[in-house]
Coordinates of C-alpha atoms in Angstrom, one line a residue:
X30 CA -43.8 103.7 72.3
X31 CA -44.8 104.1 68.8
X32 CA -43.0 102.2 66.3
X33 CA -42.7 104.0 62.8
X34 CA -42.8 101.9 59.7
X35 CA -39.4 101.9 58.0
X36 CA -40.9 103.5 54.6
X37 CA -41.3 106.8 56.3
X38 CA -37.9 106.8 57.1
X39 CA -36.6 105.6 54.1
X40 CA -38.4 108.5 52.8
X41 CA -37.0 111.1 55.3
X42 CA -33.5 109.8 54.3
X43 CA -33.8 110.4 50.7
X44 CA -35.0 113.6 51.0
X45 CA -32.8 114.5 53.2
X46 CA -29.9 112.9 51.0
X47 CA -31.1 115.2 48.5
X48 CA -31.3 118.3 50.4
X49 CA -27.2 116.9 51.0
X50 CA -27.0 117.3 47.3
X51 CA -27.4 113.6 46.2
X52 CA -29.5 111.6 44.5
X53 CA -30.0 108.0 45.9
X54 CA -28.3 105.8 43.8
X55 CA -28.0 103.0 46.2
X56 CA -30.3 100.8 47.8
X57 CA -31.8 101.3 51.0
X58 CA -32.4 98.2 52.9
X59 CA -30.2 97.7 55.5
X60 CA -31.4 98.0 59.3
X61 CA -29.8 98.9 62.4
X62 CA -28.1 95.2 63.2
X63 CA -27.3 94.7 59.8
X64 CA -25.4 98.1 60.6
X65 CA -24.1 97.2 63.3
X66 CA -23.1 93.6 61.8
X67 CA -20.7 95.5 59.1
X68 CA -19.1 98.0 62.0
X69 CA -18.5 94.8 64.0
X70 CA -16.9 92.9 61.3
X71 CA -14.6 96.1 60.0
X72 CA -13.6 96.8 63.2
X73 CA -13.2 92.9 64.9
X74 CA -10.1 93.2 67.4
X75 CA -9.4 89.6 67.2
X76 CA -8.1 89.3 63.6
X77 CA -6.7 92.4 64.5
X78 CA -4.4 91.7 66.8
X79 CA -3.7 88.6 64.8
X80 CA -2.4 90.8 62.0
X81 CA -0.5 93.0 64.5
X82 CA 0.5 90.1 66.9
X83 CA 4.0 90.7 66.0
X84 CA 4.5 94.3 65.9
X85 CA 3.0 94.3 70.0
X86 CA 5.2 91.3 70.9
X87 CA 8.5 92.4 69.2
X88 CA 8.2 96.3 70.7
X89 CA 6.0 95.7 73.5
X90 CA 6.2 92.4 74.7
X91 CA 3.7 91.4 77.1
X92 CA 2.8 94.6 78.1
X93 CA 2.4 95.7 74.7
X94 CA -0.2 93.1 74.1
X95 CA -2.1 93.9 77.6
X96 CA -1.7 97.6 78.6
X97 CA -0.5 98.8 75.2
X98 CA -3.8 97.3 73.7
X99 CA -5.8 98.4 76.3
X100 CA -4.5 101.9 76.7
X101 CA -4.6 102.5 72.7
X102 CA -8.1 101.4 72.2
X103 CA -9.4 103.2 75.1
X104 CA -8.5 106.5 72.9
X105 CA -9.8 104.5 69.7
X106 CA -12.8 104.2 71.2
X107 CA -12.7 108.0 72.3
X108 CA -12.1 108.7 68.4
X109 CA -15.1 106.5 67.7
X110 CA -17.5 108.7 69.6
X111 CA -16.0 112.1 68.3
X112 CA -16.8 110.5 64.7
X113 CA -20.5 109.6 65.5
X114 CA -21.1 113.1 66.6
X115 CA -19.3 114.9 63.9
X116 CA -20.9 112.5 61.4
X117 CA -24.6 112.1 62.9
X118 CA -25.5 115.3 61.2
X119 CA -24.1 114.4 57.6
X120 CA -25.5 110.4 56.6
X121 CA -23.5 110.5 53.2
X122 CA -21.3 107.4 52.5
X123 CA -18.6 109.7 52.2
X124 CA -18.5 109.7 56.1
X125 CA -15.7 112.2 57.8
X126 CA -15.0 113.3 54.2
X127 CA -17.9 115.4 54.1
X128 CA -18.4 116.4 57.2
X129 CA -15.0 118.1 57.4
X130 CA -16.1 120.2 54.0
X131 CA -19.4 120.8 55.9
X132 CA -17.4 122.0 58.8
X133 CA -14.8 123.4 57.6
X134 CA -14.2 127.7 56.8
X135 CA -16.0 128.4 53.2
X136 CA -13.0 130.0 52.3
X137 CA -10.6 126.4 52.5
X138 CA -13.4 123.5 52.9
X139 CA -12.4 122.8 49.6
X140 CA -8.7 121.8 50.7
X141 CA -10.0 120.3 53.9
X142 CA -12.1 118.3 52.1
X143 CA -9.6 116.9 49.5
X144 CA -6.9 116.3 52.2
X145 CA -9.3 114.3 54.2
X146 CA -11.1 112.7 51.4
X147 CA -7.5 111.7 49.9
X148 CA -6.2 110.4 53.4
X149 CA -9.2 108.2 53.7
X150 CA -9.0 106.6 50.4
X151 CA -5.3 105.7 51.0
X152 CA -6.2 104.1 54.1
X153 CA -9.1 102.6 52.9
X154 CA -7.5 101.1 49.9
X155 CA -4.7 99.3 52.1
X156 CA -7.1 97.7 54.4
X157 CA -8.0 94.7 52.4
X158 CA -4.5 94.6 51.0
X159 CA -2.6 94.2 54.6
X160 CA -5.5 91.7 55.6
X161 CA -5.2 89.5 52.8
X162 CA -1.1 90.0 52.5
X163 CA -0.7 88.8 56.3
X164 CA -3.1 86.1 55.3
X165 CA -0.5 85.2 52.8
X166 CA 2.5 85.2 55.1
X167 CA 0.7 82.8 57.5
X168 CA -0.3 80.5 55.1
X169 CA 3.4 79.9 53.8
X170 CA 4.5 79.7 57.6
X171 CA 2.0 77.0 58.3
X172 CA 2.8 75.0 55.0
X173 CA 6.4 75.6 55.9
X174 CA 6.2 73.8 59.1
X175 CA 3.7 71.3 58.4
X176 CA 6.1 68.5 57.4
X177 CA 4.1 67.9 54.1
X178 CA 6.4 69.7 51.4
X179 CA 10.4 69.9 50.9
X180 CA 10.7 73.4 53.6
X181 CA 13.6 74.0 51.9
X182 CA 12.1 74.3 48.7
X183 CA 12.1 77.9 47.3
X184 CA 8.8 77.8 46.1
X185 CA 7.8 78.4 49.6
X186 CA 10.1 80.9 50.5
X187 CA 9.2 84.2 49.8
X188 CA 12.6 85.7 49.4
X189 CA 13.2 83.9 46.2
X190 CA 11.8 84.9 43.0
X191 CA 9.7 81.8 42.4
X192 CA 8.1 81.6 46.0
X193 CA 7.4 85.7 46.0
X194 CA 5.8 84.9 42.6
X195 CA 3.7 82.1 44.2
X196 CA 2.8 84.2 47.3
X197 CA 1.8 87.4 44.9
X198 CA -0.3 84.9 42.8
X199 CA -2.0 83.7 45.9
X200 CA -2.4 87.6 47.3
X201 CA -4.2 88.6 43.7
X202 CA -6.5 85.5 44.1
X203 CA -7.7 86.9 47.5
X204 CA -7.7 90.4 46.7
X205 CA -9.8 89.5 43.4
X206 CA -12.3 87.2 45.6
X207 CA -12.9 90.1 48.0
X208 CA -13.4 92.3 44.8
X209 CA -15.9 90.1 43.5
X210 CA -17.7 89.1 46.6
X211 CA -18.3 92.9 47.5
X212 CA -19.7 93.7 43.6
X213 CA -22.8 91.4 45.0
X214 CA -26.0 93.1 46.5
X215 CA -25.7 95.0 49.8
X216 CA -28.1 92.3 51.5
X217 CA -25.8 89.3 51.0
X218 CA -22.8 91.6 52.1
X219 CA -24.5 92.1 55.2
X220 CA -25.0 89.0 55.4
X221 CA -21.3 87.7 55.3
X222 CA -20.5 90.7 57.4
X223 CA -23.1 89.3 60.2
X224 CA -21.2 85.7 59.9
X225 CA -18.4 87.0 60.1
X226 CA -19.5 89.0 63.7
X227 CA -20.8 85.5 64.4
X228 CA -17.9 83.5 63.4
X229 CA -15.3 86.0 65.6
X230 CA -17.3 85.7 68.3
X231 CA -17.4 81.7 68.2
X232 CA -13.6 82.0 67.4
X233 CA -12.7 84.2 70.3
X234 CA -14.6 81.3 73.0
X235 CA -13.0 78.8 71.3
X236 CA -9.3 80.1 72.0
X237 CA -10.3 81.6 75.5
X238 CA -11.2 77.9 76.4
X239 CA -8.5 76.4 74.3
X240 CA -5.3 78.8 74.4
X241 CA -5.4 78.4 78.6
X242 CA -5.7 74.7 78.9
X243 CA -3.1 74.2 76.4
X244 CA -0.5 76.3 77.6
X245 CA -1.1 75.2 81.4
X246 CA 0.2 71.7 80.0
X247 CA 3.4 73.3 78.8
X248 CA 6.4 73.4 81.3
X249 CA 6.2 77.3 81.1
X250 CA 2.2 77.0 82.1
X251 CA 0.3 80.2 82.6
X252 CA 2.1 84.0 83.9
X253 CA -0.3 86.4 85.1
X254 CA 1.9 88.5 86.4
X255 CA 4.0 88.4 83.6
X256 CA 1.4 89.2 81.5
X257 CA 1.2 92.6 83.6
X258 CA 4.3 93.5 84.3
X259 CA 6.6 92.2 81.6
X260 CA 8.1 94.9 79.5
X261 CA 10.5 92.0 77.3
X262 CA 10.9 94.1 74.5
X263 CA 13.2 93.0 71.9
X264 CA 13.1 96.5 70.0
X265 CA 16.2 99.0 70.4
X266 CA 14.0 101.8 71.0
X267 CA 13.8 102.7 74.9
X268 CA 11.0 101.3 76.7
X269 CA 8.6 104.4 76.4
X270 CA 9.3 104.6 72.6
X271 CA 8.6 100.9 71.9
X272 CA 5.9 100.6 74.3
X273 CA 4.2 102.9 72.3
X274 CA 5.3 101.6 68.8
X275 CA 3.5 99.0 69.9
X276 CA 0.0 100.7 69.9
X277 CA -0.1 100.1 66.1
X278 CA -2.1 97.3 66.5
X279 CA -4.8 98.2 68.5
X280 CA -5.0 101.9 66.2
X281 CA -5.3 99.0 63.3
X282 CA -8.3 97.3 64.9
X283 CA -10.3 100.6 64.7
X284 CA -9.2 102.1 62.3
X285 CA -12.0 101.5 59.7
X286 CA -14.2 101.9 62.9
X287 CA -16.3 104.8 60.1
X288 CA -17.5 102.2 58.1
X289 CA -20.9 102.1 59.1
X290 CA -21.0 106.0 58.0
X291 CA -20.1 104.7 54.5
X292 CA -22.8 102.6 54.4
X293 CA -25.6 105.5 55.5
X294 CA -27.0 105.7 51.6
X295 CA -28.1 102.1 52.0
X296 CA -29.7 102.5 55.6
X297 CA -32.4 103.1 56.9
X298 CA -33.2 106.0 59.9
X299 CA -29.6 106.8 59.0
X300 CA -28.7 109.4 61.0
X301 CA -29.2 107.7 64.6
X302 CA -28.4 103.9 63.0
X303 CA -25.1 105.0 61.4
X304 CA -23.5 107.4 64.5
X305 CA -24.9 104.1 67.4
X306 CA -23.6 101.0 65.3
X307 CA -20.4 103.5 65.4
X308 CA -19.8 103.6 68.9
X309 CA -21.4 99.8 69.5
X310 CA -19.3 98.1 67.4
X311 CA -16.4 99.7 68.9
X312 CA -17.2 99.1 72.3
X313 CA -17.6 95.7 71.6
X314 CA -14.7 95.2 69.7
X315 CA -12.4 97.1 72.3
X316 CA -14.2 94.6 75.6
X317 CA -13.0 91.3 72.8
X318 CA -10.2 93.1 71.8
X319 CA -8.9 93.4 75.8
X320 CA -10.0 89.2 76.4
X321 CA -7.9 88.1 73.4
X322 CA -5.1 90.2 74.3
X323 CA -4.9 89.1 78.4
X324 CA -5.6 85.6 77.4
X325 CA -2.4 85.7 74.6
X326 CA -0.1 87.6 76.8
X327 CA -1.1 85.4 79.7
X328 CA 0.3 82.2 77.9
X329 CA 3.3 84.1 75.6
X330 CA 6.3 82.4 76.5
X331 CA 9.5 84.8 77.3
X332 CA 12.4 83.1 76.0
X333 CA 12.3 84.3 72.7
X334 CA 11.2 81.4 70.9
X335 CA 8.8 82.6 68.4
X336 CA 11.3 84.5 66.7
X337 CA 14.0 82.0 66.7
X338 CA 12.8 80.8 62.8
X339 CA 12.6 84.1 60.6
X340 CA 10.4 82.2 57.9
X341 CA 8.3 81.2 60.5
X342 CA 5.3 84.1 61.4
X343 CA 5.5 84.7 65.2
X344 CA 1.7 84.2 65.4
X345 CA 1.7 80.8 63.8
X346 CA 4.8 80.0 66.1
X347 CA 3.2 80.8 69.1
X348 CA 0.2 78.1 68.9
X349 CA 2.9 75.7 67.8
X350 CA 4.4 76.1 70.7
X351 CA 1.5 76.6 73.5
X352 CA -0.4 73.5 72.1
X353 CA -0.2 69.7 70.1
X354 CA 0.6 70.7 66.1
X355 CA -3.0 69.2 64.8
X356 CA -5.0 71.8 67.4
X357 CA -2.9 74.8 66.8
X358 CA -3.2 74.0 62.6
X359 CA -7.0 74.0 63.4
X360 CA -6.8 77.4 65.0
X361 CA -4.1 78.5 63.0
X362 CA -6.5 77.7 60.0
X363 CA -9.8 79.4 61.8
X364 CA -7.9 82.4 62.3
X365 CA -7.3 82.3 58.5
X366 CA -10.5 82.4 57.8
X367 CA -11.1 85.5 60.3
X368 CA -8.8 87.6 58.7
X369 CA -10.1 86.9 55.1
X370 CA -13.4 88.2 56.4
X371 CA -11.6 91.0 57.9
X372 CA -10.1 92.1 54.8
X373 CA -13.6 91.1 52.6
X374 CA -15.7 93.7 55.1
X375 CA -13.5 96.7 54.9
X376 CA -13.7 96.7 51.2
X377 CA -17.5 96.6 51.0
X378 CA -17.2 99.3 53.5
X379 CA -14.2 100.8 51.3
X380 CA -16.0 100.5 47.9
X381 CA -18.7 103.0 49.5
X382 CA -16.4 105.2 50.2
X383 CA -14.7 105.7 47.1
X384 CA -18.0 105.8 45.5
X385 CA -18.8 108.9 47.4
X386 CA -15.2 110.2 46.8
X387 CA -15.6 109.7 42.6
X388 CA -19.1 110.8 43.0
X389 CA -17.7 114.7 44.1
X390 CA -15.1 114.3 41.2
X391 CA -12.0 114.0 43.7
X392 CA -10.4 111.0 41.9
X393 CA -9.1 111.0 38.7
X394 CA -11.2 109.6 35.6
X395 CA -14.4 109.8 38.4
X396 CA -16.8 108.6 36.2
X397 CA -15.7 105.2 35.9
X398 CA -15.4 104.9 39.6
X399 CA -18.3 105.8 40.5
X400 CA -20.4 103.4 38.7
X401 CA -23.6 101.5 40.5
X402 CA -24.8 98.2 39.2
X403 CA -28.3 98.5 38.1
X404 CA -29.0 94.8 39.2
X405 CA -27.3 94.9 42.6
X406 CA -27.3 98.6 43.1
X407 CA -23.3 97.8 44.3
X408 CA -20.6 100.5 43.5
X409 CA -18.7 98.1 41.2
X410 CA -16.3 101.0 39.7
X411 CA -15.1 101.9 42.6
X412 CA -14.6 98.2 44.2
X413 CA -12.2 98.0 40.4
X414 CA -10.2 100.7 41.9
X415 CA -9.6 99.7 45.2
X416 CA -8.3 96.5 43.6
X417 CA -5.9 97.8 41.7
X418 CA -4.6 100.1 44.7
X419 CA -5.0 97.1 46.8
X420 CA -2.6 94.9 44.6
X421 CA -0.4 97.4 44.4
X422 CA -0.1 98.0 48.2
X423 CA 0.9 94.2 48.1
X424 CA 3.4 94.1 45.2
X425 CA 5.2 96.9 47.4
X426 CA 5.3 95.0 50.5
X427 CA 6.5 92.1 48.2
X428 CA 9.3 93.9 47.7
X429 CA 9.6 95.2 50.9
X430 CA 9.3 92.3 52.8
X431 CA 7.6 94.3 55.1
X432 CA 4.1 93.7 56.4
X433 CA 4.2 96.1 58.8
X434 CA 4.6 98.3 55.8
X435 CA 1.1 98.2 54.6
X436 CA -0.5 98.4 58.7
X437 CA 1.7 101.9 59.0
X438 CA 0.1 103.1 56.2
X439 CA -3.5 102.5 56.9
X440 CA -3.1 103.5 60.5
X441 CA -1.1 106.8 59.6
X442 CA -3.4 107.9 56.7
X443 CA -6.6 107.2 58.4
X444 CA -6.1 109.0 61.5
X445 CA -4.6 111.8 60.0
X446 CA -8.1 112.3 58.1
X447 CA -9.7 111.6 61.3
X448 CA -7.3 114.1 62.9
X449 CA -8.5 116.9 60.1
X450 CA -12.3 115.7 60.8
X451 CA -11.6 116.3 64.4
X452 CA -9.5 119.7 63.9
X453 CA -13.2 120.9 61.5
X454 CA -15.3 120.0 64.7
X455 CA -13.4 122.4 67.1
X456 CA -13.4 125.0 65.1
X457 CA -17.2 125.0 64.5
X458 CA -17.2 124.7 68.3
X459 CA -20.8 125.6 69.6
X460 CA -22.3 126.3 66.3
X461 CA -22.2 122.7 65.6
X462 CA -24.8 120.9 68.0
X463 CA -25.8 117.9 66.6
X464 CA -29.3 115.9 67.7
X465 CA -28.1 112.6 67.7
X466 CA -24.7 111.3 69.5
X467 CA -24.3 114.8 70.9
X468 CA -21.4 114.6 73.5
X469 CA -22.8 117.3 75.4
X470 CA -20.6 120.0 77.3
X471 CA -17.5 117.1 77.4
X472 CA -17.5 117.4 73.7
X473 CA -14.5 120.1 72.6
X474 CA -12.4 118.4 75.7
X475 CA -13.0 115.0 74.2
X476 CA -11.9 115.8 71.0
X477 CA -9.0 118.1 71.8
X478 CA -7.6 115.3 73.5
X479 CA -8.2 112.5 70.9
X480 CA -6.0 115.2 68.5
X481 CA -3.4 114.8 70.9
X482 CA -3.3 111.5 71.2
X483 CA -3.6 111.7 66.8
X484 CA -0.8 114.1 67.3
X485 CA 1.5 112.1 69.3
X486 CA 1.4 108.7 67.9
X487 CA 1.9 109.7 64.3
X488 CA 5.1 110.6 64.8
X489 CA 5.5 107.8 67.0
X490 CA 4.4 105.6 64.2
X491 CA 7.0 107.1 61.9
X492 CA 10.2 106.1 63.2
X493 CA 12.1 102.7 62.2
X494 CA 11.1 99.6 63.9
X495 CA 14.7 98.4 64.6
X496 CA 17.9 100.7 64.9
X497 CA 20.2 98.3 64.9
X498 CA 19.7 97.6 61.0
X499 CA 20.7 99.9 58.9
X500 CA 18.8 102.1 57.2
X501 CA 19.5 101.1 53.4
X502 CA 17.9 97.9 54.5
X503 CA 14.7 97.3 53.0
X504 CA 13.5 95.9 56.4
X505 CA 15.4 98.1 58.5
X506 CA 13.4 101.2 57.6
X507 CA 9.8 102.0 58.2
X508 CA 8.6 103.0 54.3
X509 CA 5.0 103.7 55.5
X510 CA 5.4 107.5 56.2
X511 CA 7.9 107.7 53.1
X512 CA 4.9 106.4 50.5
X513 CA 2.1 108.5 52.6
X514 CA 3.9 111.6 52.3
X515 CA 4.9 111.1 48.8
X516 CA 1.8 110.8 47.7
X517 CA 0.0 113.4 50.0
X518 CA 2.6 115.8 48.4
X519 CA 1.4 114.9 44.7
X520 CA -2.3 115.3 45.5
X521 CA -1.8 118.6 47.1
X522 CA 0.1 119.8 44.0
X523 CA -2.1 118.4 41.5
X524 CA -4.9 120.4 43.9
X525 CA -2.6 123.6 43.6
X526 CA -2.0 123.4 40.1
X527 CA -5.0 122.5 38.6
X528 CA -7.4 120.5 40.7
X529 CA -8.5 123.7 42.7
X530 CA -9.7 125.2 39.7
X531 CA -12.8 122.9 38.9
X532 CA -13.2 120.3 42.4
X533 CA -15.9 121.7 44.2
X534 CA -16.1 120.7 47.5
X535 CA -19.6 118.3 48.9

């Protein structure tokens, strides 16, 4: 084996950014674990299904949390390897956003290209917001229940005007933290992003070990079978509806499975790191992803319990009632801490992103967006942005009420621009052979039938969590499809109007 210094490569990848059409702006230091550190920590099932937890029990029950899981990152992780190959041959932080202009028809990459560049950034810019809101909602719920404030108090009750201003002051100091914390230099985000792997993975042994034990001590013990077999659904959907409502989750988990592509400007030997860590820190997130989930549903008691306070989050619930209140406030409080650094590692992989997005002109006022610090070489105009989206995303579920609101959104936008990315791929077909990640002569079936899985749950993922509340009901009607469309419909006519006539496509 001969082992080629790392400046040769970093060369290679700045000429070769160049011959993309871009100077390098960033800074190129990051390896292939650092890599695969940041695609761990984006895509990290375990906060995941934390933030889903109650979407999978409510439509799916047990099931829902064992073969809905499985089944849905099975085809996640199908979507990951279409993405490493379509991407391989394009390292540019703007990821599938490029690669679909690259791939697309001269005569319409341009509107490819601002669809999926568009979708992404909408998905993108929720990501932090849902992690940090849920982070919110679980801390009340814990407080609530803790015994050491008045619970009746409406300071912590977010449907009164002084506890959702509390909770929205205690969402902005999140979201600005993560703002701040990503404006530092890409090192010592990879570094937090490489705790955080580290942290999970600590996390996930410490509730395989604990979660069991626990439960067997309660009079409902441990349910294998159950955990297998037991569709107790509480949605009014038919089983095959909510059973597949219920895949949210799991699509939420992966869904910013690109962001080691976004990184590619600061890497180095881009082109194989970025499309491998891809793939890797999927795999490795879906293997966690399917532990966590067997071991929850294993010891999730069916009586209904965890819904029986509605200021109460199910999640926080459940470990109250599996284990001794001082244990399950130490999880409760670990798992806090792994969704914050959920929510902090999608919006250094975010900020990236948008960068590349401003870079090309495709958001409004650019310029200002696409700023680089010249002392940490981080995209600090963009990371402003996303934190004004991102706060806006949580004032709405404020209002809403509705967390589920925000994970919709992100899930639906994001594989709709993975949908478009996939949709540019086929119709290159065997023009497009890519050198690394190359899925060989299974390729155009793989991706054909990730579309269709894209195709079917989107719809899926549109309908109303609960019929039996009516639809004038703020939390009686999924919003997420309502806002995405909305504002999918004013970016296409601001593209048709004017934007057509000066974006030029990457």
């Amino acid at each position: 084996n001969i082992s080629i210094p790392n400046d040769i490569f970093e060369s290679f990848d700045i000429n070769f950014l160049r011959d993309l059409g871009y100077d390098q702006e960033l800074l190129r230091v990051l390896d292939f674990k650092s890599l695969l550190g940041t695609g761990v920590s984006n895509t990290s099932a375990l906060p995941g299904i934390l933030l889903g937890f109650t979407t999978m029990v409510t439509q799916g029950g047990h099931v829902g949390l064992t073969w809905g899981f499985g089944v849905a990152a099975f085809f996640m992780q199908l979507i990951s390897s279409c993405v490493a190959e379509i991407c391989s041959e394009f390292p540019a932080a703007g990821g599938i956003y490029f690669a679909a202009a690259c791939l697309a028809p001269k005569s319409c990459n341009k509107i490819f290209a601002w669809i999926t560049g568009w979708s992404s950034f909408f998905a993108q810019a929720s990501f932090t917001a849902a992690a940090n809101y849920s982070l919110v909602k679980i801390v009340f719920s814990l407080i609530k229940v803790s015994g050491v404030v008045d619970s009746t108090s409406p300071m912590y009750n977010q449907h009164t005007l002084v506890g959702s201003v509390i909770s929205q002051a205690f969402f902005f100091a999140l979201m600005l933290l993560c703002a701040l914390a990503t404006c530092i230099s890409v090192k010592n985000t990879t570094l937090i992003n490489n705790f955080g792997t580290v942290f999970n993975f600590l996390l996930l042994v410490i509730l395989a070990i604990m979660v069991p034990y626990k439960a067997s001590l309660t009079p409902n013990g441990l349910n294998f079978s159950k955990a297998v077999t037991n569709f107790d659904s509480i949605s009014s959907w038919n089983y095959v509806v909510a059973f597949m409502i219920s895949f949210s989750s799991a699509a939420r988990s992966f869904t910013s499975l690109d962001a080691p592509l976004h990184m590619s400007e600061e890497t180095v030997n881009a082109s194989a790191h970025c499309a491998r860590s891809v793939k890797m820190s999927t795999a490795i997130n879906f293997l966690s992803g399917i532990i966590i989930s067997i071991l929850i549903a294993v010891c999730l008691p069916s009586d209904g319990s965890l819904f029986e306070k509605p200021d109460v989050e199910p999640i926080v619930a459940f470990f109250l009632k599996i284990m001794d209140f001082p244990s399950a406030v130490a999880l409760i409080s670990l798992a806090c801490l792994s969704i914050f650094l959920l929510g902090l590692a999608n919006m250094a992989s975010s900020a990236r992103a948008s960068y590349a997005y401003a870079r090309d002109g495709v958001l409004p006022k650019s310029p200002l967006w696409k700023l680089v610090s010249s002392r940490t070489f981080s995209p600090y105009g963009s990371v402003v942005l996303l934190l004004i989206f991102g706060l806006l995303f949580g004032i709405c579920a404020e209002i809403l009420k509705q967390l589920d609101f925000i994970l919709m959104f992100g899930a639906i936008a994001q594989l709709i621009a993975f949908a478009v990315a996939i949709s540019m791929r086929l119709y290159a077909g065997n023009s497009f052979n890519p050198q690394n990640s190359n899925l060989g002569k299974k390729s155009m079936y793989i991706h054909s039938l990730c579309l269709l899985f894209i195709a079917l749950m989107i719809p899926i993922w549109c309908l109303p969590h609960n019929l039996k509340k009516p639809y004038t009901a703020f939390q009686g009607f999924n919003y997420a499809p309502v806002l995405y469309s909305i504002l999918m419909i004013i970016i296409l006519v601001w593209y048709a109007i004017d934007a057509r006539k000066w974006y030029n496509s990457p």
